Amino acid sequence: MDSQQIEIPMDAARVCEAIARIGYSPASALMDIIDNSITAGATEIVVEIQKDEDKTYATKNNVVAYSVIDNGKGMENSEIENAFRLGSNADYPEKSLSKYGIGLKSAGFSLGSRIQLISKSQNHWTHINYVDKHEIRKAGKYIVTRVPLSVEYSNECEVSINASASGTIVNISGCQETNHDSAKSTVDRLISQLGVFYYEFLRRKKILFQ
């Protein structure tokens, strides 16, 4: 008898929930995203943590959004699409934390419900690209949403990357849907752990916290 191959549809929403629960702390998730910036050749990386104004710096689950901003080589829309692929295609450096092409998605969804990427390459900005767990659940399939970048927002992005010729902004929102460490705890862990994993990078370049 001839063999038969059957394609089984994926429950995209449940897959996104599953990869978000592989044991990340907010600090380790951010380190996974920072690793992408280092792989992209960034010489400066800024980590922004937006806190709930009604909560103290040390209160648990007080983070509204996280951003990782770098001046690396940047991406085109097609490269961002690949970055959002579950099992993206990439040749990672030997010491990279990324191995299987799910790091951005699993790290991002462990932090919040929406992962948004905007990038600049050769002085040209991409669209706003994002994946959102709620939209994926509603659509019943894994989708990337692409929105044109307005002039006003592109100007804000220029300020964020200090008008570099290239760079990438990763924004994670919907963070209060997950019970997180406090912003203080996350920053303290990042300062401690980044010194272990990225000593050479920190010695020669910079990672800033805001």
Coordinates of C-alpha atoms in Angstrom, one line a residue:
M1 CA 0.0 0.0 0.0
D2 CA 1.3 3.5 -0.9
S3 CA 2.0 5.7 2.1
Q4 CA -0.2 8.8 2.6
Q5 CA 0.7 12.2 4.0
I6 CA -2.0 14.1 5.8
E7 CA -1.6 17.8 6.7
I8 CA -3.0 18.6 10.1
P9 CA -4.1 22.2 10.7
M10 CA -2.3 24.0 13.5
D11 CA -4.2 25.7 16.3
A12 CA -2.1 28.8 16.0
A13 CA -3.4 30.5 19.2
R14 CA -2.6 27.5 21.3
V15 CA 0.9 27.1 19.8
C16 CA 1.6 30.8 20.7
E17 CA 0.4 30.2 24.2
A18 CA 2.6 27.0 24.4
I19 CA 5.8 28.7 23.2
A20 CA 5.3 31.5 25.7
R21 CA 5.3 29.1 28.6
I22 CA 8.8 27.5 28.2
G23 CA 10.1 29.0 31.4
Y24 CA 11.1 32.6 30.6
S25 CA 11.5 35.2 33.2
P26 CA 11.0 38.8 31.9
A27 CA 14.8 39.3 32.1
S28 CA 15.6 36.1 30.2
A29 CA 13.0 36.9 27.6
L30 CA 14.5 40.4 27.1
M31 CA 18.0 38.8 26.8
D32 CA 16.7 36.6 24.0
I33 CA 15.6 39.8 22.1
I34 CA 18.8 41.6 23.0
D35 CA 20.7 38.7 21.5
N36 CA 19.0 39.3 18.1
S37 CA 20.3 42.9 18.3
I38 CA 23.8 41.8 18.9
T39 CA 23.6 39.3 16.1
A40 CA 22.5 42.2 13.9
G41 CA 25.7 44.1 14.6
A42 CA 24.3 46.7 17.0
T43 CA 26.8 48.9 18.9
E44 CA 24.2 50.4 21.1
I45 CA 21.1 48.8 22.6
V46 CA 18.4 50.6 24.6
V47 CA 15.9 48.6 26.8
E48 CA 12.9 50.7 27.7
I49 CA 10.4 49.5 30.4
Q50 CA 7.1 51.4 30.6
K51 CA 5.6 51.2 34.1
D52 CA 2.0 51.5 35.2
E53 CA 1.9 55.0 36.7
D54 CA -0.4 53.9 39.4
K55 CA 2.1 51.3 40.7
T56 CA 5.5 51.6 42.4
Y57 CA 8.7 50.6 40.7
A58 CA 9.0 47.5 42.9
T59 CA 5.4 46.4 42.6
K60 CA 4.8 43.0 40.9
N61 CA 3.1 43.1 37.5
N62 CA 3.7 46.8 37.1
V63 CA 5.0 46.8 33.5
V64 CA 2.8 48.1 30.6
A65 CA 5.2 47.6 27.7
Y66 CA 8.8 46.7 26.9
S67 CA 11.0 48.0 24.0
V68 CA 14.4 46.9 22.7
I69 CA 15.9 49.5 20.4
D70 CA 19.1 49.0 18.5
N71 CA 21.3 50.5 15.8
G72 CA 22.0 47.2 14.1
K73 CA 21.8 46.5 10.4
G74 CA 18.0 46.6 10.3
M75 CA 15.6 44.6 8.2
E76 CA 13.3 44.8 5.2
N77 CA 9.6 43.9 5.5
S78 CA 10.3 40.5 4.0
E79 CA 13.0 39.9 6.7
I80 CA 10.6 40.9 9.4
E81 CA 8.0 38.5 8.0
N82 CA 10.7 35.7 8.3
A83 CA 11.5 36.8 11.8
F84 CA 7.9 36.3 12.8
R85 CA 7.7 32.9 11.2
L86 CA 7.4 30.0 13.6
G87 CA 10.7 28.4 13.0
S88 CA 12.4 31.3 11.1
N89 CA 15.2 30.6 8.7
A90 CA 18.5 31.9 10.0
D91 CA 22.2 30.9 10.4
Y92 CA 23.0 31.8 14.0
P93 CA 26.5 32.6 15.3
E94 CA 28.0 29.8 17.5
K95 CA 27.5 31.6 20.8
S96 CA 24.1 33.0 20.0
L97 CA 21.2 32.3 22.4
S98 CA 19.0 31.8 19.4
K99 CA 18.9 28.3 17.8
Y100 CA 15.5 27.2 16.5
G101 CA 13.8 30.3 15.1
I102 CA 11.2 30.7 17.8
G103 CA 13.1 32.9 20.3
L104 CA 11.5 36.2 19.3
K105 CA 8.0 34.8 19.3
S106 CA 8.3 32.7 22.5
A107 CA 10.2 35.5 24.3
G108 CA 7.8 38.2 23.1
F109 CA 4.6 36.3 23.9
S110 CA 5.9 35.4 27.4
L111 CA 6.1 39.2 28.0
G112 CA 2.8 40.4 26.4
S113 CA 0.1 39.8 23.9
R114 CA 1.5 41.8 21.0
I115 CA 5.0 41.8 19.4
Q116 CA 5.6 44.7 17.1
L117 CA 8.7 45.3 14.9
I118 CA 9.7 48.4 13.0
S119 CA 13.1 48.5 11.2
K120 CA 15.3 50.9 9.2
S121 CA 17.7 49.6 6.6
Q122 CA 19.8 51.8 4.3
N123 CA 17.9 54.8 5.5
H124 CA 14.5 53.3 4.6
W125 CA 11.9 52.5 7.2
T126 CA 9.6 49.4 7.0
H127 CA 5.9 49.3 7.7
I128 CA 4.8 48.5 11.2
N129 CA 4.6 44.7 11.5
Y130 CA 3.1 42.9 14.4
V131 CA 1.7 39.6 15.6
D132 CA -1.1 39.7 18.2
K133 CA -2.4 36.7 20.2
H134 CA -5.9 38.1 20.2
E135 CA -6.0 38.6 16.5
I136 CA -4.5 35.2 15.9
R137 CA -7.2 33.6 18.1
K138 CA -9.9 35.5 16.3
A139 CA -8.6 34.6 12.9
G140 CA -8.0 31.0 13.7
K141 CA -4.6 31.1 12.0
Y142 CA -1.2 32.6 12.5
I143 CA -1.1 36.0 10.9
V144 CA 1.2 39.0 10.7
T145 CA -0.4 42.4 10.4
R146 CA 1.3 45.1 8.4
V147 CA 0.4 48.8 8.7
P148 CA 2.0 51.8 6.9
L149 CA 4.3 53.9 9.0
S150 CA 3.1 57.5 9.3
V151 CA 5.4 60.4 9.0
E152 CA 4.8 61.4 12.6
Y153 CA 5.6 57.9 13.9
S154 CA 8.7 57.6 11.6
N155 CA 10.0 60.9 13.2
E156 CA 9.5 59.4 16.6
C157 CA 11.4 56.3 15.5
E158 CA 14.2 58.4 14.2
V159 CA 14.6 59.9 17.6
S160 CA 14.6 56.5 19.2
I161 CA 17.5 55.2 17.1
N162 CA 19.3 58.6 17.2
A163 CA 18.9 59.1 13.4
S164 CA 21.2 56.1 12.7
A165 CA 21.2 54.8 9.1
S166 CA 19.7 51.5 10.3
G167 CA 18.2 50.0 13.4
T168 CA 15.3 48.0 14.8
I169 CA 12.6 48.7 17.4
V170 CA 10.9 45.8 19.1
N171 CA 7.9 46.7 21.2
I172 CA 6.0 44.3 23.4
S173 CA 2.6 45.4 24.7
G174 CA -0.3 43.9 26.5
C175 CA 2.1 43.0 29.3
Q176 CA -0.4 43.2 32.2
E177 CA -2.2 40.2 30.9
T178 CA 0.6 38.1 32.3
N179 CA 1.7 38.1 36.0
H180 CA 5.3 39.5 35.8
D181 CA 8.2 40.4 38.0
S182 CA 8.4 44.0 38.9
A183 CA 10.3 46.5 36.7
K184 CA 12.9 46.8 39.4
S185 CA 13.4 43.0 39.7
T186 CA 13.7 42.7 35.9
V187 CA 16.3 45.6 35.6
D188 CA 18.3 44.2 38.6
R189 CA 18.4 40.7 36.9
L190 CA 19.3 42.1 33.6
I191 CA 22.2 44.1 35.0
S192 CA 23.5 41.0 36.8
Q193 CA 23.0 38.5 34.0
L194 CA 24.0 40.6 31.0
G195 CA 27.4 41.0 32.7
V196 CA 27.8 37.2 32.5
F197 CA 26.5 36.6 29.0
Y198 CA 27.6 39.8 27.3
Y199 CA 30.8 40.9 29.1
E200 CA 32.7 41.5 25.9
F201 CA 29.8 43.4 24.3
L202 CA 29.4 45.6 27.4
R203 CA 33.1 46.2 27.6
R204 CA 33.3 47.5 24.0
K205 CA 29.8 48.8 23.4
K206 CA 26.7 49.7 25.4
I207 CA 23.3 48.4 26.6
L208 CA 21.2 51.2 28.3
F209 CA 18.2 50.9 30.5
Q210 CA 15.4 53.6 30.5

